[in-house]
Short mmCIF file of N, CA and C in Angstrom, two decimals:
data_model
loop_
_atom_site.label_atom_id
_atom_site.label_comp_id
_atom_site.label_asym_id
_atom_site.label_seq_id
_atom_site.Cartn_x
_atom_site.Cartn_y
_atom_site.Cartn_z
N MET A 1 -13.59 -50.11 27.84
CA MET A 1 -12.15 -49.91 27.63
C MET A 1 -11.26 -51.09 28.07
N THR A 2 -10.18 -51.26 27.51
CA THR A 2 -9.35 -52.31 27.92
C THR A 2 -8.38 -51.88 28.90
N VAL A 3 -7.64 -52.87 29.38
CA VAL A 3 -6.59 -52.52 30.43
C VAL A 3 -5.55 -51.76 29.84
N GLU A 4 -5.21 -52.33 28.57
CA GLU A 4 -3.99 -51.58 27.79
C GLU A 4 -4.63 -50.02 27.40
N GLU A 5 -5.72 -50.00 27.09
CA GLU A 5 -6.24 -48.57 26.68
C GLU A 5 -6.11 -47.61 27.93
N LYS A 6 -6.56 -48.25 29.11
CA LYS A 6 -6.36 -47.46 30.24
C LYS A 6 -4.85 -47.28 30.55
N MET A 7 -4.20 -48.04 30.52
CA MET A 7 -2.61 -47.84 30.62
C MET A 7 -1.99 -46.71 29.88
N ARG A 8 -2.38 -46.87 28.45
CA ARG A 8 -2.10 -45.81 27.58
C ARG A 8 -2.22 -44.53 28.22
N ILE A 9 -3.46 -44.13 28.56
CA ILE A 9 -3.79 -43.01 29.35
C ILE A 9 -2.88 -42.53 30.39
N ALA A 10 -2.42 -43.42 31.11
CA ALA A 10 -1.47 -43.31 32.31
C ALA A 10 -0.04 -42.86 31.69
N ILE A 11 0.38 -43.57 30.72
CA ILE A 11 1.54 -43.34 29.90
C ILE A 11 1.74 -41.90 29.32
N LYS A 12 0.40 -41.44 28.63
CA LYS A 12 0.42 -40.20 28.36
C LYS A 12 0.47 -39.02 29.39
N GLU A 13 0.09 -39.52 30.45
CA GLU A 13 0.08 -38.52 31.72
C GLU A 13 1.58 -38.51 32.14
N GLY A 14 2.21 -39.74 32.06
CA GLY A 14 3.69 -39.66 32.53
C GLY A 14 4.50 -38.83 31.59
N ALA A 15 4.17 -38.85 30.18
CA ALA A 15 4.95 -38.06 29.30
C ALA A 15 4.80 -36.60 29.52
N LYS A 16 3.80 -36.19 30.41
CA LYS A 16 3.62 -34.57 30.74
C LYS A 16 4.84 -34.32 31.82
N SER A 17 5.14 -35.36 32.57
CA SER A 17 6.34 -35.18 33.47
C SER A 17 7.42 -35.03 32.66
N LEU A 18 7.77 -35.94 31.89
CA LEU A 18 8.95 -35.76 30.90
C LEU A 18 9.23 -34.62 30.12
N LYS A 19 8.10 -33.91 29.58
CA LYS A 19 8.11 -32.60 28.99
C LYS A 19 8.64 -31.60 30.04
N ASN A 20 8.40 -31.93 31.33
CA ASN A 20 8.81 -30.79 32.36
C ASN A 20 10.36 -31.21 33.05
N GLY A 21 10.85 -32.22 32.43
CA GLY A 21 12.12 -32.69 32.99
C GLY A 21 12.03 -33.65 34.25
N GLU A 22 10.92 -34.12 34.43
CA GLU A 22 10.67 -34.69 35.66
C GLU A 22 10.68 -36.37 35.61
N LEU A 23 10.86 -37.00 36.45
CA LEU A 23 10.80 -38.48 36.19
C LEU A 23 9.43 -38.85 35.65
N PRO A 24 9.37 -39.58 34.47
CA PRO A 24 7.98 -39.67 33.74
C PRO A 24 7.19 -40.80 34.34
N VAL A 25 6.51 -40.41 35.34
CA VAL A 25 5.53 -41.42 35.95
C VAL A 25 4.01 -40.59 36.09
N GLY A 26 3.15 -41.40 35.33
CA GLY A 26 1.76 -40.85 35.28
C GLY A 26 0.80 -41.90 36.12
N ALA A 27 -0.28 -41.39 36.66
CA ALA A 27 -1.15 -42.10 37.32
C ALA A 27 -2.65 -41.73 36.95
N VAL A 28 -3.56 -42.65 36.84
CA VAL A 28 -4.81 -42.33 36.41
C VAL A 28 -5.69 -43.27 37.39
N ILE A 29 -7.00 -42.54 38.04
CA ILE A 29 -7.68 -43.52 38.69
C ILE A 29 -9.16 -43.78 37.84
N PHE A 30 -9.64 -44.78 37.60
CA PHE A 30 -10.82 -45.11 36.89
C PHE A 30 -11.93 -45.66 37.83
N ASN A 31 -13.06 -45.37 37.42
CA ASN A 31 -14.31 -45.92 38.06
C ASN A 31 -15.04 -46.59 36.97
N GLY A 32 -14.96 -47.72 36.65
CA GLY A 32 -15.38 -48.35 35.46
C GLY A 32 -14.42 -47.97 34.31
N ASN A 33 -14.99 -47.33 33.35
CA ASN A 33 -14.47 -46.59 32.38
C ASN A 33 -14.24 -45.14 32.34
N ASP A 34 -14.72 -44.64 33.58
CA ASP A 34 -14.76 -43.18 33.73
C ASP A 34 -13.31 -42.70 34.41
N ILE A 35 -12.68 -41.74 33.94
CA ILE A 35 -11.42 -41.15 34.62
C ILE A 35 -11.98 -40.26 35.73
N VAL A 36 -11.71 -40.49 37.04
CA VAL A 36 -12.14 -39.79 38.16
C VAL A 36 -10.87 -38.94 38.67
N GLY A 37 -9.70 -39.23 38.07
CA GLY A 37 -8.56 -38.40 38.39
C GLY A 37 -7.35 -38.72 37.63
N LYS A 38 -6.40 -37.90 37.47
CA LYS A 38 -5.14 -38.19 36.80
C LYS A 38 -4.09 -37.15 37.21
N ALA A 39 -2.85 -37.69 37.12
CA ALA A 39 -1.75 -36.77 37.65
C ALA A 39 -0.45 -37.40 37.19
N HIS A 40 0.46 -36.51 37.22
CA HIS A 40 1.83 -37.02 36.84
C HIS A 40 3.00 -36.52 37.90
N SER A 41 4.10 -37.09 38.01
CA SER A 41 5.00 -36.77 39.03
C SER A 41 5.36 -35.36 38.66
N SER A 42 5.77 -34.45 39.67
CA SER A 42 6.32 -33.27 39.65
C SER A 42 7.00 -33.01 41.02
N GLY A 43 7.75 -31.98 41.11
CA GLY A 43 8.41 -31.37 42.14
C GLY A 43 10.06 -31.84 42.34
N GLU A 44 10.38 -32.76 41.27
CA GLU A 44 11.79 -33.17 41.45
C GLU A 44 12.76 -31.95 41.08
N SER A 45 12.23 -30.92 40.22
CA SER A 45 13.19 -29.89 40.01
C SER A 45 13.20 -28.68 41.17
N ASN A 46 12.25 -28.86 42.04
CA ASN A 46 12.14 -28.13 43.17
C ASN A 46 12.50 -28.88 44.47
N ARG A 47 12.96 -30.04 44.13
CA ARG A 47 13.30 -30.91 45.32
C ARG A 47 12.21 -31.22 46.35
N ILE A 48 11.01 -31.39 45.89
CA ILE A 48 9.99 -31.97 46.56
C ILE A 48 9.59 -33.27 46.25
N TYR A 49 10.17 -34.22 46.92
CA TYR A 49 10.31 -35.68 46.43
C TYR A 49 8.91 -36.39 46.67
N LEU A 50 7.89 -35.86 47.52
CA LEU A 50 6.72 -36.79 47.82
C LEU A 50 5.84 -36.53 46.85
N ARG A 51 5.99 -35.67 45.86
CA ARG A 51 4.82 -35.44 44.71
C ARG A 51 4.86 -36.52 43.87
N HIS A 52 4.78 -37.78 44.12
CA HIS A 52 4.68 -38.87 43.36
C HIS A 52 3.20 -38.77 42.70
N ALA A 53 3.33 -39.42 41.46
CA ALA A 53 1.97 -39.35 40.72
C ALA A 53 0.81 -39.92 41.32
N GLU A 54 1.08 -41.28 42.02
CA GLU A 54 -0.08 -41.93 42.77
C GLU A 54 -0.60 -41.08 43.81
N MET A 55 0.31 -40.35 44.62
CA MET A 55 -0.06 -39.58 45.72
C MET A 55 -0.97 -38.52 45.63
N LYS A 56 -0.49 -37.72 44.30
CA LYS A 56 -1.38 -36.64 43.64
C LYS A 56 -2.63 -37.02 43.30
N VAL A 57 -2.80 -38.01 42.47
CA VAL A 57 -4.15 -38.73 42.02
C VAL A 57 -4.93 -39.19 43.14
N LEU A 58 -4.39 -39.89 44.03
CA LEU A 58 -5.22 -40.29 45.35
C LEU A 58 -5.66 -39.19 46.08
N TRP A 59 -4.82 -38.13 46.34
CA TRP A 59 -5.36 -37.02 47.05
C TRP A 59 -6.46 -36.33 46.32
N GLU A 60 -6.23 -36.08 45.01
CA GLU A 60 -7.46 -35.39 44.25
C GLU A 60 -8.90 -36.18 44.24
N VAL A 61 -8.63 -37.38 44.08
CA VAL A 61 -9.95 -38.22 44.13
C VAL A 61 -10.49 -38.34 45.62
N ASP A 62 -9.46 -38.51 46.50
CA ASP A 62 -9.88 -38.46 47.84
C ASP A 62 -10.96 -37.39 48.16
N GLU A 63 -10.47 -36.07 47.70
CA GLU A 63 -11.34 -34.91 48.09
C GLU A 63 -12.48 -34.96 47.47
N LYS A 64 -13.13 -35.90 46.70
CA LYS A 64 -14.35 -35.98 46.04
C LYS A 64 -15.34 -36.73 46.93
N GLY A 65 -14.82 -37.32 47.97
CA GLY A 65 -15.73 -37.87 48.83
C GLY A 65 -16.62 -39.08 48.47
N TYR A 66 -15.85 -40.04 47.75
CA TYR A 66 -16.41 -41.19 47.37
C TYR A 66 -16.43 -42.04 48.59
N THR A 67 -17.50 -43.00 48.69
CA THR A 67 -17.68 -43.78 49.66
C THR A 67 -16.50 -44.96 49.68
N VAL A 68 -16.19 -45.81 50.90
CA VAL A 68 -15.54 -46.85 50.68
C VAL A 68 -15.86 -47.75 49.61
N LYS A 69 -16.98 -48.13 49.72
CA LYS A 69 -17.65 -49.11 48.65
C LYS A 69 -17.37 -48.74 47.25
N GLU A 70 -17.50 -47.25 46.83
CA GLU A 70 -17.20 -46.94 45.47
C GLU A 70 -15.74 -47.02 45.33
N ARG A 71 -14.82 -46.73 46.12
CA ARG A 71 -13.41 -46.62 46.15
C ARG A 71 -12.92 -48.16 45.67
N LYS A 72 -13.61 -49.05 46.46
CA LYS A 72 -13.19 -50.43 46.35
C LYS A 72 -13.54 -50.90 44.76
N ASN A 73 -14.20 -50.28 44.08
CA ASN A 73 -14.34 -50.66 42.69
C ASN A 73 -13.73 -49.91 41.81
N MET A 74 -12.78 -49.04 42.22
CA MET A 74 -11.92 -48.07 41.41
C MET A 74 -10.61 -48.85 41.27
N GLN A 75 -10.01 -48.33 40.23
CA GLN A 75 -8.60 -48.89 39.57
C GLN A 75 -7.70 -47.80 39.45
N LEU A 76 -6.50 -48.05 39.86
CA LEU A 76 -5.45 -47.23 39.86
C LEU A 76 -4.45 -47.65 38.83
N PHE A 77 -4.27 -46.92 37.59
CA PHE A 77 -3.26 -47.19 36.52
C PHE A 77 -2.10 -46.42 36.83
N VAL A 78 -0.81 -47.05 36.91
CA VAL A 78 0.58 -46.15 36.97
C VAL A 78 1.40 -46.64 36.27
N THR A 79 2.35 -45.84 35.75
CA THR A 79 3.46 -46.22 34.90
C THR A 79 4.61 -47.11 35.46
N LEU A 80 4.66 -46.87 36.71
CA LEU A 80 5.85 -47.48 37.62
C LEU A 80 5.10 -48.00 38.83
N GLU A 81 5.60 -49.35 39.10
CA GLU A 81 5.21 -49.96 40.19
C GLU A 81 5.22 -49.17 41.55
N PRO A 82 4.05 -49.05 42.21
CA PRO A 82 3.98 -48.04 43.41
C PRO A 82 5.10 -48.47 44.52
N CYS A 83 5.76 -47.52 45.15
CA CYS A 83 6.68 -47.52 46.27
C CYS A 83 5.69 -47.84 47.37
N MET A 84 6.38 -48.16 48.47
CA MET A 84 5.83 -48.48 49.81
C MET A 84 4.93 -47.19 50.23
N MET A 85 5.14 -46.01 50.07
CA MET A 85 4.47 -44.79 50.55
C MET A 85 3.08 -44.78 49.64
N CYS A 86 3.25 -45.08 48.38
CA CYS A 86 2.24 -44.89 47.32
C CYS A 86 1.30 -46.07 47.55
N LEU A 87 1.74 -47.27 47.72
CA LEU A 87 0.95 -48.39 47.80
C LEU A 87 0.09 -48.34 49.15
N GLY A 88 0.84 -48.00 50.20
CA GLY A 88 0.24 -47.60 51.60
C GLY A 88 -0.87 -46.66 51.27
N ALA A 89 -0.66 -45.66 50.58
CA ALA A 89 -1.77 -44.68 50.29
C ALA A 89 -2.97 -45.17 49.64
N ALA A 90 -2.77 -46.09 48.65
CA ALA A 90 -3.67 -46.51 47.95
C ALA A 90 -4.49 -47.58 48.82
N MET A 91 -3.90 -48.26 49.67
CA MET A 91 -4.69 -49.01 50.78
C MET A 91 -5.38 -48.20 51.57
N GLY A 92 -4.84 -47.10 52.11
CA GLY A 92 -5.75 -46.18 52.79
C GLY A 92 -6.84 -45.46 52.18
N PHE A 93 -6.81 -45.37 50.92
CA PHE A 93 -7.63 -44.73 49.95
C PHE A 93 -8.87 -45.90 49.85
N PHE A 94 -8.48 -47.21 49.96
CA PHE A 94 -9.42 -48.41 49.76
C PHE A 94 -9.50 -48.72 48.20
N ILE A 95 -8.56 -48.45 47.54
CA ILE A 95 -8.41 -48.68 46.05
C ILE A 95 -8.88 -50.16 45.79
N GLY A 96 -9.44 -50.65 44.88
CA GLY A 96 -9.80 -51.93 44.66
C GLY A 96 -8.69 -52.78 43.93
N GLU A 97 -7.97 -52.01 42.90
CA GLU A 97 -7.02 -52.62 42.01
C GLU A 97 -5.95 -51.76 41.55
N VAL A 98 -4.79 -52.28 41.41
CA VAL A 98 -3.59 -51.53 40.98
C VAL A 98 -3.05 -52.15 39.67
N TYR A 99 -3.00 -51.31 38.77
CA TYR A 99 -2.13 -51.95 37.45
C TYR A 99 -0.88 -50.98 37.25
N PHE A 100 0.25 -51.66 36.91
CA PHE A 100 1.30 -50.86 36.55
C PHE A 100 2.12 -51.40 35.27
N SER A 101 2.82 -50.50 34.77
CA SER A 101 3.57 -51.00 33.66
C SER A 101 4.93 -51.44 33.83
N MET A 102 5.77 -50.74 34.55
CA MET A 102 7.04 -51.30 34.75
C MET A 102 7.35 -51.70 36.18
N GLU A 103 7.80 -52.83 36.36
CA GLU A 103 8.13 -53.36 37.80
C GLU A 103 9.35 -52.36 38.40
N SER A 104 9.33 -52.27 39.57
CA SER A 104 10.46 -51.85 40.23
C SER A 104 11.04 -52.51 41.42
N PRO A 105 11.76 -53.63 40.95
CA PRO A 105 12.47 -54.41 42.03
C PRO A 105 13.19 -53.63 42.96
N VAL A 106 13.73 -52.34 42.80
CA VAL A 106 14.58 -51.68 43.54
C VAL A 106 13.71 -51.01 44.93
N ASP A 107 12.52 -50.45 44.68
CA ASP A 107 11.72 -49.91 45.74
C ASP A 107 10.32 -50.09 45.66
N GLY A 108 9.94 -50.96 44.59
CA GLY A 108 8.61 -51.33 44.40
C GLY A 108 7.93 -51.97 45.61
N ALA A 109 6.71 -51.73 46.07
CA ALA A 109 6.02 -52.34 47.23
C ALA A 109 5.15 -53.60 46.86
N VAL A 110 4.74 -53.69 45.64
CA VAL A 110 3.78 -54.66 45.42
C VAL A 110 4.45 -56.16 45.62
N SER A 111 5.41 -56.58 44.93
CA SER A 111 5.91 -58.00 45.20
C SER A 111 6.38 -58.21 46.68
N LEU A 112 6.72 -57.05 47.25
CA LEU A 112 7.22 -57.15 48.74
C LEU A 112 5.98 -57.55 49.57
N LEU A 113 4.95 -56.70 49.39
CA LEU A 113 3.58 -56.98 50.22
C LEU A 113 2.85 -58.24 49.79
N ASN A 114 3.09 -58.65 48.52
CA ASN A 114 2.27 -59.77 48.10
C ASN A 114 3.07 -60.87 48.79
N ASN A 115 4.29 -60.84 48.88
CA ASN A 115 5.10 -62.02 49.66
C ASN A 115 4.79 -61.96 51.15
N LYS A 116 4.62 -60.78 51.64
CA LYS A 116 4.53 -60.71 53.10
C LYS A 116 3.25 -60.54 53.80
N TRP A 117 2.17 -60.18 52.85
CA TRP A 117 0.92 -59.99 53.44
C TRP A 117 0.33 -61.31 53.94
N SER A 118 -0.08 -61.26 54.97
CA SER A 118 -0.61 -62.51 55.78
C SER A 118 -2.13 -62.46 55.73
N SER A 119 -2.46 -63.75 55.75
CA SER A 119 -3.98 -63.96 56.10
C SER A 119 -4.37 -63.51 57.50
N ASP A 120 -3.32 -63.36 58.36
CA ASP A 120 -3.68 -63.02 59.69
C ASP A 120 -4.15 -61.56 59.65
N TYR A 121 -3.89 -60.85 58.54
CA TYR A 121 -4.38 -59.37 58.54
C TYR A 121 -5.83 -59.12 58.20
N ASP A 122 -6.24 -60.32 57.81
CA ASP A 122 -7.70 -60.35 57.37
C ASP A 122 -8.67 -59.74 58.25
N VAL A 123 -8.38 -59.67 59.58
CA VAL A 123 -9.10 -59.21 60.65
C VAL A 123 -9.55 -57.71 60.29
N LEU A 124 -8.58 -56.98 59.56
CA LEU A 124 -8.83 -55.73 59.10
C LEU A 124 -9.50 -55.61 57.80
N LYS A 125 -10.67 -56.00 57.77
CA LYS A 125 -11.46 -56.33 56.65
C LYS A 125 -11.48 -55.04 55.64
N SER A 126 -11.36 -53.88 56.17
CA SER A 126 -11.54 -52.65 55.12
C SER A 126 -10.16 -52.34 54.76
N TYR A 127 -9.13 -52.76 55.38
CA TYR A 127 -7.89 -52.26 55.01
C TYR A 127 -7.04 -53.51 54.43
N THR A 128 -7.19 -53.76 53.17
CA THR A 128 -6.73 -54.85 52.52
C THR A 128 -5.68 -54.37 51.37
N LEU A 129 -4.89 -55.36 50.97
CA LEU A 129 -4.03 -55.22 50.01
C LEU A 129 -4.77 -55.27 48.51
N PRO A 130 -4.74 -54.09 47.88
CA PRO A 130 -5.64 -54.19 46.48
C PRO A 130 -5.18 -55.40 45.69
N LYS A 131 -5.79 -55.81 44.62
CA LYS A 131 -5.47 -56.72 43.73
C LYS A 131 -4.41 -55.91 42.74
N CYS A 132 -3.29 -56.48 42.53
CA CYS A 132 -2.31 -55.77 41.80
C CYS A 132 -1.75 -56.69 40.52
N TYR A 133 -1.53 -55.80 39.28
CA TYR A 133 -1.22 -56.57 38.13
C TYR A 133 -0.16 -55.63 37.50
N GLY A 134 1.14 -56.17 37.21
CA GLY A 134 2.21 -55.57 36.62
C GLY A 134 2.40 -55.98 35.32
N GLY A 135 3.40 -55.30 34.67
CA GLY A 135 3.86 -55.56 33.22
C GLY A 135 2.87 -55.10 32.13
N ILE A 136 1.96 -54.21 32.38
CA ILE A 136 1.03 -53.79 31.43
C ILE A 136 1.65 -52.89 30.44
N LEU A 137 1.80 -53.03 29.24
CA LEU A 137 2.65 -52.25 28.28
C LEU A 137 3.99 -52.08 28.89
N ARG A 138 4.62 -52.84 29.19
CA ARG A 138 5.96 -52.72 29.87
C ARG A 138 6.76 -51.88 28.98
N GLU A 139 6.96 -52.29 27.72
CA GLU A 139 7.97 -51.63 26.79
C GLU A 139 7.59 -50.29 26.85
N ASP A 140 6.30 -49.65 26.80
CA ASP A 140 6.06 -48.32 26.76
C ASP A 140 6.34 -47.64 27.87
N GLY A 141 6.39 -48.33 29.03
CA GLY A 141 6.84 -47.81 30.31
C GLY A 141 8.34 -47.74 30.34
N LYS A 142 8.99 -48.61 30.00
CA LYS A 142 10.56 -48.68 29.63
C LYS A 142 11.04 -47.45 28.88
N LEU A 143 10.30 -47.21 27.59
CA LEU A 143 10.56 -46.05 26.88
C LEU A 143 10.55 -44.70 27.38
N LEU A 144 9.47 -44.70 28.21
CA LEU A 144 9.42 -43.24 29.10
C LEU A 144 10.81 -43.14 29.92
N LEU A 145 11.26 -44.21 30.64
CA LEU A 145 12.27 -44.16 31.42
C LEU A 145 13.68 -43.95 30.52
N LYS A 146 13.62 -44.54 29.24
CA LYS A 146 14.80 -44.27 28.35
C LYS A 146 15.01 -42.94 27.94
N LYS A 147 13.83 -42.32 27.77
CA LYS A 147 13.78 -40.87 27.25
C LYS A 147 14.29 -39.92 28.26
N TYR A 148 13.85 -40.21 29.56
CA TYR A 148 14.23 -39.56 30.75
C TYR A 148 15.70 -39.48 30.86
N ILE A 149 16.33 -40.67 30.62
CA ILE A 149 17.81 -40.58 30.57
C ILE A 149 18.45 -39.94 29.70
N GLU A 150 17.88 -39.83 28.41
CA GLU A 150 18.35 -39.06 27.36
C GLU A 150 18.35 -37.52 27.77
N ILE A 151 17.36 -37.27 28.18
CA ILE A 151 17.27 -35.90 28.85
C ILE A 151 18.14 -35.42 29.99
N LYS A 152 18.14 -36.22 30.91
CA LYS A 152 18.83 -35.82 32.21
C LYS A 152 20.32 -36.19 32.15
N LYS A 153 20.68 -37.22 31.44
CA LYS A 153 22.10 -37.72 31.27
C LYS A 153 22.72 -38.33 32.57
N GLU A 154 22.56 -37.63 33.64
CA GLU A 154 23.08 -38.14 34.91
C GLU A 154 22.49 -37.67 36.16
N GLY A 155 22.69 -38.48 37.30
CA GLY A 155 22.11 -37.94 38.50
C GLY A 155 21.48 -39.30 39.15
N ALA A 156 21.02 -39.14 40.24
CA ALA A 156 20.50 -40.15 41.31
C ALA A 156 19.25 -40.84 40.54
N LEU A 157 18.30 -40.04 40.08
CA LEU A 157 17.09 -40.55 39.24
C LEU A 157 17.53 -41.19 38.01
N THR A 158 18.38 -40.76 37.29
CA THR A 158 18.98 -41.39 36.07
C THR A 158 19.51 -42.67 36.32
N ASP A 159 20.32 -42.62 37.33
CA ASP A 159 20.92 -44.09 37.78
C ASP A 159 19.80 -44.96 38.15
N PHE A 160 18.68 -44.59 38.89
CA PHE A 160 17.60 -45.38 39.23
C PHE A 160 16.83 -45.98 37.96
N CYS A 161 16.69 -45.07 36.90
CA CYS A 161 16.00 -45.41 35.67
C CYS A 161 16.80 -46.59 35.11
N LYS A 162 18.14 -46.25 34.91
CA LYS A 162 19.03 -47.31 34.18
C LYS A 162 19.02 -48.54 34.92
N THR A 163 18.96 -48.66 36.32
CA THR A 163 18.87 -50.05 37.11
C THR A 163 17.50 -50.69 36.62
N LEU A 164 16.46 -49.88 36.65
CA LEU A 164 15.20 -50.44 36.41
C LEU A 164 15.17 -51.20 34.92
N ILE A 165 15.67 -50.44 34.00
CA ILE A 165 15.83 -50.89 32.58
C ILE A 165 16.41 -52.17 32.45
N ASN A 166 17.67 -51.93 33.16
CA ASN A 166 18.50 -53.34 33.17
C ASN A 166 18.03 -54.54 33.89
N LEU A 167 17.12 -54.20 34.92
CA LEU A 167 16.36 -55.42 35.71
C LEU A 167 15.09 -55.70 34.96
N GLY A 168 14.61 -55.00 34.09
CA GLY A 168 13.41 -55.40 33.31
C GLY A 168 13.67 -55.90 32.19
#
């Protein structure tokens, strides 16, 4: 399965959020070509803001009891660059690689940590920054955000999406 095929699955997962009127973010964890977990953002309508897609799928897969070695071979695919909370959770999960569609210069943690992570931290051999790759099917990720704007019209998350589209 290609990187693009895996990202399409995350984008389909994000579309489920959109159908529920939620910020359209989807996340899928792969072990090789096998899906071991998938989730989409939810909670916005109930004002539960920590239910990010990444957090949900990391929690789901964490409960399956994989070893650290197995986790380091897993890949997280997500439609939007993970925020600091989600990238930190991915690091705590020991995920090996993170792939995302849309960059999020507003609150995304990947570029921030890539620029700040020091080789001095290598003493924490088990707690390392995963390899991160962005811009996978960027236009498809952007389309999800545009559809969200069409549905919601206004609000803080609508403004957030407009900013990301204009920056991307």
